[in-house]
mmCIF file of C-alpha atoms in Angstrom:
data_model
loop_
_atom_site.group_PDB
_atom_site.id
_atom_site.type_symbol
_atom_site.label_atom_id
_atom_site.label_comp_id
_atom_site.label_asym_id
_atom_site.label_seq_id
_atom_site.Cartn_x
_atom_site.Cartn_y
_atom_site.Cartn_z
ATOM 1 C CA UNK A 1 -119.975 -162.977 -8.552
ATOM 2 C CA UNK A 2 -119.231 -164.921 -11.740
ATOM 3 C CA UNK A 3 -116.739 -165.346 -14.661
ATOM 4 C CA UNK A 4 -118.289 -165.016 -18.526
ATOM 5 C CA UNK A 5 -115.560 -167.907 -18.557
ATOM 6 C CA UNK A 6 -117.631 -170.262 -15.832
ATOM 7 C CA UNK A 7 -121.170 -169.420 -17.996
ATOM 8 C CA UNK A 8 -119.243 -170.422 -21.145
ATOM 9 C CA UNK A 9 -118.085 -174.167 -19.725
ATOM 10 C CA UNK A 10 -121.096 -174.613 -18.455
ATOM 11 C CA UNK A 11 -122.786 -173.930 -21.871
ATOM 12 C CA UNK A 12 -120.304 -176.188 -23.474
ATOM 13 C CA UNK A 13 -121.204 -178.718 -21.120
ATOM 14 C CA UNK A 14 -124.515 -178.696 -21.507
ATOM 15 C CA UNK A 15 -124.575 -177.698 -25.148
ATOM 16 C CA UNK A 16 -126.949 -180.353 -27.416
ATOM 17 C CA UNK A 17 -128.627 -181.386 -24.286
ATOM 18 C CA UNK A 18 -131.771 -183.014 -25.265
ATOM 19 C CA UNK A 19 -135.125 -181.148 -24.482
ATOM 20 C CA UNK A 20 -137.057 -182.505 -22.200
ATOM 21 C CA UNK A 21 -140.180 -180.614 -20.146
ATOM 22 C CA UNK A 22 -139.665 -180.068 -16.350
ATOM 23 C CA UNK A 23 -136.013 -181.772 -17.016
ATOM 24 C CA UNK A 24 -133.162 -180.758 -14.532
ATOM 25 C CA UNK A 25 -130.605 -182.663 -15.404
ATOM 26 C CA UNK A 26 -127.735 -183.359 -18.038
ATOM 27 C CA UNK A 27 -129.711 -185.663 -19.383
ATOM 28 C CA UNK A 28 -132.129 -183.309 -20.489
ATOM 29 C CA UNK A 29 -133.780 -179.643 -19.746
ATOM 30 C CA UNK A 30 -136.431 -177.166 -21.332
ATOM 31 C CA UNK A 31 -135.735 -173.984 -21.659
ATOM 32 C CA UNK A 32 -136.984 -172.501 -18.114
ATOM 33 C CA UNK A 33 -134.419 -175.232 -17.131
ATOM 34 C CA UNK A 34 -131.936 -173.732 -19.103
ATOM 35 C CA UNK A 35 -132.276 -170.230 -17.451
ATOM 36 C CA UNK A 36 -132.491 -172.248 -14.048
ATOM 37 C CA UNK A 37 -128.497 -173.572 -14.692
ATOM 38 C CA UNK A 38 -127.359 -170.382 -16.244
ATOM 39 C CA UNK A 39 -128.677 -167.923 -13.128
ATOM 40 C CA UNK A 40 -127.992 -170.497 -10.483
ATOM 41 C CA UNK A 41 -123.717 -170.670 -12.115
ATOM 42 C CA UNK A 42 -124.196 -166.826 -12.180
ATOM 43 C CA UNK A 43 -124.966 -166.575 -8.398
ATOM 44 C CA UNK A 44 -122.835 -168.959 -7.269
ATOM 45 C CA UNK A 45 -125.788 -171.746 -6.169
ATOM 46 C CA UNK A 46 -125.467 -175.277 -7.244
ATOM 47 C CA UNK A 47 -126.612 -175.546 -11.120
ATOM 48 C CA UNK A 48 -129.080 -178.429 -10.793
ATOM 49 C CA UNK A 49 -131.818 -178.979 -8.426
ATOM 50 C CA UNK A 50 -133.058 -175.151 -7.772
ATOM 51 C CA UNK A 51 -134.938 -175.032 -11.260
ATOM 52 C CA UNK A 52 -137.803 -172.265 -12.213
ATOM 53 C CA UNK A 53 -140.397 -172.312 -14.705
ATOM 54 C CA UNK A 54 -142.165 -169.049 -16.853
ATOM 55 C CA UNK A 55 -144.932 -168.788 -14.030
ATOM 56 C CA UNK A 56 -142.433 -168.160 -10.985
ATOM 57 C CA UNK A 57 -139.134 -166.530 -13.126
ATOM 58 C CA UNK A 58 -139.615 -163.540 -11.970
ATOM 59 C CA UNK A 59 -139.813 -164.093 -8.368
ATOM 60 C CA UNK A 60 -136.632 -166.724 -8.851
ATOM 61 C CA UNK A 61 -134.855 -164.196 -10.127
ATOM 62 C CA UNK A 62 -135.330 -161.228 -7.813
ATOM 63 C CA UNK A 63 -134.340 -163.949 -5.482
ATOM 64 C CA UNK A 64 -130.969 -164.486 -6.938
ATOM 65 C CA UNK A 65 -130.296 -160.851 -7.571
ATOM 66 C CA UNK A 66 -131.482 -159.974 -10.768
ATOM 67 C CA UNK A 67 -132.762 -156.631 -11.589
ATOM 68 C CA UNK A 68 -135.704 -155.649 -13.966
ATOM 69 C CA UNK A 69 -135.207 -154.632 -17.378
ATOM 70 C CA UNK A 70 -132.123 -154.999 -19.482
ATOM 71 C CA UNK A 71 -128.646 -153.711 -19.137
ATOM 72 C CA UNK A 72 -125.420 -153.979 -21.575
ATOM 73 C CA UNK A 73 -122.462 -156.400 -20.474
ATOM 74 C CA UNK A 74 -124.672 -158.260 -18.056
ATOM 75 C CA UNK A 75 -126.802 -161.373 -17.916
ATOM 76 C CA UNK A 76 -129.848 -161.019 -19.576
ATOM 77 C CA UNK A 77 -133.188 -163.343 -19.450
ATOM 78 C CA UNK A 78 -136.158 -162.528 -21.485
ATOM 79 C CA UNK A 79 -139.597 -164.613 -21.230
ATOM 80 C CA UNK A 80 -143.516 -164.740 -21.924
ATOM 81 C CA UNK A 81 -145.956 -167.231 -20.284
ATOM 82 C CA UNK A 82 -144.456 -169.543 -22.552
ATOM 83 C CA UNK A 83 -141.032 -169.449 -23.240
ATOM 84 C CA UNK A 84 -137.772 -168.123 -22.046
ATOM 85 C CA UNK A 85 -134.467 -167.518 -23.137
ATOM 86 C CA UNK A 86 -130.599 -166.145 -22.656
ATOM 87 C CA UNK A 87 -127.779 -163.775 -23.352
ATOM 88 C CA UNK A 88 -124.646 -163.777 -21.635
ATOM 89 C CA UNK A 89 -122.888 -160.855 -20.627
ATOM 90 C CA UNK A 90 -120.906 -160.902 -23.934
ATOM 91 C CA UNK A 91 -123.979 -161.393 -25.977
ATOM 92 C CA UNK A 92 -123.675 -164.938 -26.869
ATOM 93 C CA UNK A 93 -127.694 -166.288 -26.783
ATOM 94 C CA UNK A 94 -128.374 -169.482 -25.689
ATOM 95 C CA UNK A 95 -131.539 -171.312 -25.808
ATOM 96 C CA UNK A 96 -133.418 -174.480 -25.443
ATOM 97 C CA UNK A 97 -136.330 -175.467 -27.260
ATOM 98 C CA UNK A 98 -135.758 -173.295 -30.135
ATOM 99 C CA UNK A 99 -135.702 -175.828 -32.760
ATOM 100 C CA UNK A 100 -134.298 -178.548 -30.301
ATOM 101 C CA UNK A 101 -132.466 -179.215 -27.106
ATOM 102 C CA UNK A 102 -129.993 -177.166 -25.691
ATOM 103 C CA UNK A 103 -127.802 -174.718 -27.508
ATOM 104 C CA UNK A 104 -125.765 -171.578 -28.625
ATOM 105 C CA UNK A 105 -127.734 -169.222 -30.936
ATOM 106 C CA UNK A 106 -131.354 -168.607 -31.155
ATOM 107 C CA UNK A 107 -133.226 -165.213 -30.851
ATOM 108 C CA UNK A 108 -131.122 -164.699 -26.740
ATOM 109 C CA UNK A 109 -132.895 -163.032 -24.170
ATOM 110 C CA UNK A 110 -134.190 -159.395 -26.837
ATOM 111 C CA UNK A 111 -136.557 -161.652 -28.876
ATOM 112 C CA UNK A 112 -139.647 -159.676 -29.362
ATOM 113 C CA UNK A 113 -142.440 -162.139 -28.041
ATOM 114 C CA UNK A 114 -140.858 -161.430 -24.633
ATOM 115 C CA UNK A 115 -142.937 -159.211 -22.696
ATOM 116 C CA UNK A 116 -140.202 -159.589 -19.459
ATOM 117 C CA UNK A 117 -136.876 -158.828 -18.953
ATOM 118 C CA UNK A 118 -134.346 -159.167 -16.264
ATOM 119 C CA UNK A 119 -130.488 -159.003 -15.695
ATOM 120 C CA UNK A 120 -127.818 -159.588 -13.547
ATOM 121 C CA UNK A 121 -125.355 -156.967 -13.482
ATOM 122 C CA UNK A 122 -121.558 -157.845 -14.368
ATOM 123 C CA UNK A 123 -118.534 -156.988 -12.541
ATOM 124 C CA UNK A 124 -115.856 -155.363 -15.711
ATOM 125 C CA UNK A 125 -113.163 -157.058 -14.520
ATOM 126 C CA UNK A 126 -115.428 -160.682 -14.946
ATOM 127 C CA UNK A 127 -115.946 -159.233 -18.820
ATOM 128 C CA UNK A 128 -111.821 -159.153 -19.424
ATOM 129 C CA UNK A 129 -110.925 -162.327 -21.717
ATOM 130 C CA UNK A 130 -108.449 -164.729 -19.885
ATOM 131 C CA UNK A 131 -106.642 -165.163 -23.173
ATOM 132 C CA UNK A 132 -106.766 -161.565 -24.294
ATOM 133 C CA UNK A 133 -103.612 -159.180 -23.966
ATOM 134 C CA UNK A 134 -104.046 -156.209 -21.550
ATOM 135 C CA UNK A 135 -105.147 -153.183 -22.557
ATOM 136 C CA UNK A 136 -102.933 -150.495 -23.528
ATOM 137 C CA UNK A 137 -103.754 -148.511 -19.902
ATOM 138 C CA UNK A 138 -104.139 -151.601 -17.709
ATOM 139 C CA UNK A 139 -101.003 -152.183 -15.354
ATOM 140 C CA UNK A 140 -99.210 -154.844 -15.760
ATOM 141 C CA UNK A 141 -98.669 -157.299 -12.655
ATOM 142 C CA UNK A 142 -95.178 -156.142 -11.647
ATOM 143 C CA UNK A 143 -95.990 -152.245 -11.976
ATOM 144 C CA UNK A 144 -96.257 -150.841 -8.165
ATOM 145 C CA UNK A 145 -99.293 -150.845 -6.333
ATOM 146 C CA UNK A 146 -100.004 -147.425 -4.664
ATOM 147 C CA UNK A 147 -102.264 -147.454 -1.142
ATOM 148 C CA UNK A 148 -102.984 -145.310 1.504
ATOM 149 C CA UNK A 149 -100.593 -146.742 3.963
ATOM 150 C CA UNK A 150 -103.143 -145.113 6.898
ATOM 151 C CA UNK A 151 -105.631 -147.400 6.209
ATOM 152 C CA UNK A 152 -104.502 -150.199 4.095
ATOM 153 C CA UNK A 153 -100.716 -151.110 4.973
ATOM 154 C CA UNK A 154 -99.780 -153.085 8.150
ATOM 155 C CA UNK A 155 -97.812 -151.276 10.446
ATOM 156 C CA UNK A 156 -93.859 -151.939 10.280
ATOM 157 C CA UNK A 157 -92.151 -153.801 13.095
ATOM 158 C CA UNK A 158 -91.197 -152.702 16.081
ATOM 159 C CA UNK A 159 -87.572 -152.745 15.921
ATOM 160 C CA UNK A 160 -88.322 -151.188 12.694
ATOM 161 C CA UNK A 161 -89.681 -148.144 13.825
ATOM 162 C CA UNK A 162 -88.189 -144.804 14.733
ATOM 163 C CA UNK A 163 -87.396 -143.566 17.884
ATOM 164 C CA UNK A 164 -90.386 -141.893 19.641
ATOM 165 C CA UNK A 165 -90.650 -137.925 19.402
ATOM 166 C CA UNK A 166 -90.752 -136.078 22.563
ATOM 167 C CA UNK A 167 -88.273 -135.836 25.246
ATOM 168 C CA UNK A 168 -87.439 -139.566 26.156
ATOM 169 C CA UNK A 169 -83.963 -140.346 25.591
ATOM 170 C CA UNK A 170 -82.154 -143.575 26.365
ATOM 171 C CA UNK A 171 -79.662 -142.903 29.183
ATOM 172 C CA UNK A 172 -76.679 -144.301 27.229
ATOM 173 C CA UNK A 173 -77.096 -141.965 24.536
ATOM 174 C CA UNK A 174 -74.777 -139.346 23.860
ATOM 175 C CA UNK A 175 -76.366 -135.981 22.671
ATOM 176 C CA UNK A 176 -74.465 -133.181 21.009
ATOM 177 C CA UNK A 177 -76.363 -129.672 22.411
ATOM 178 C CA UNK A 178 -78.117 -128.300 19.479
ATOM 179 C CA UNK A 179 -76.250 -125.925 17.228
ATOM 180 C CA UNK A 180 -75.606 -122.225 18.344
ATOM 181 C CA UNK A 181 -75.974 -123.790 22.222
ATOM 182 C CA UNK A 182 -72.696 -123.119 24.353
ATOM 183 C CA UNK A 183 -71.684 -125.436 26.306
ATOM 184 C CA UNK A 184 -71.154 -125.120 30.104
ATOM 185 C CA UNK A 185 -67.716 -124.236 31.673
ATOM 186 C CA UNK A 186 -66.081 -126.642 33.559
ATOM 187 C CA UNK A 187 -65.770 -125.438 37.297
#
């Protein structure tokens, strides 16, 4: 999945771009365009080339994993037969069109002229802010690490592991009779 961090660069990147109908490239985008980069980043496919428009959104975005209606903490695109727009996961909208080329603010993806809605869900851990401290709860990178050492541990090596249960002993070995055992007279 995706990082609200990789949406964010490529927002920033692309911020101010100028609008341009049918555009699919830096040097220029409308705002089906716009929702093209952001889902393609989202889903991991390259951002240019594999553009949508308002007619075939929905069908793009079923493709890419979307899901219909809207959702908190994920990626959410709204659009008419006209227009589309987007909110990231942390509920930054982004637009283009709206008043000019690319950029951050605008009515997002909940604008009521939208008559469709779809979202991506998000992964929590892709919500946690790189530059944020843990939470008070979260463990910290040396605490230990617990697992079920049946399924998820390799086993230890050989000369590591004990001596197999059962009656095979090595002949070398000397073995004291168990306790409350006497011990046979000598003849």
């Amino acid at each position: 999945m995706f990082a609200i961090a990789t949406l964010m660069t490529l927002i920033s990147q692309v911020s101010s771009t100028p609008y341009v109908p049918g555009g699919d490239s830096p040097a220029g985008t409308d705002c089906s365009g716009l929702a093209s980069w952001v889902a393609n980043a989202a889903t991991g496919r390259p951002v240019y080339g594999s553009r949508f428009h308002t007619g075939n959104e929905e069908a793009a975005l079923l493709a890419r994993g979307f899901h219909y209606g809207t959702a908190p903490n994920s990626l959410v695109i709204g659009w008419n037969g006209g227009h589309t727009a987007v909110t990231l996961p942390d509920g930054t909208a982004v637009s283009s069109g709206e008043g000019g080329g690319v950029r951050i603010g605008g009515g997002g993806a909940y604008q009521p002229q939208f008559t469709h809605h779809m979202y991506l869900p998000m992964p929590a851990d892709d919500m946690a802010d790189p530059l944020a401290p843990p939470a008070p709860d979260a463990p910290t990178p040396d605490a230990p690490v617990f697992v079920d050492a049946m399924v998820d541990a390799p086993p230890p090596p050989a000369d590591q592991l004990p001596p197999p249960a059962g009656d095979i002993v090595p002949a070398d070995a000397q073995i004291a009779p168990p306790a409350g055992d006497l011990a046979p007279e000598p003849a």
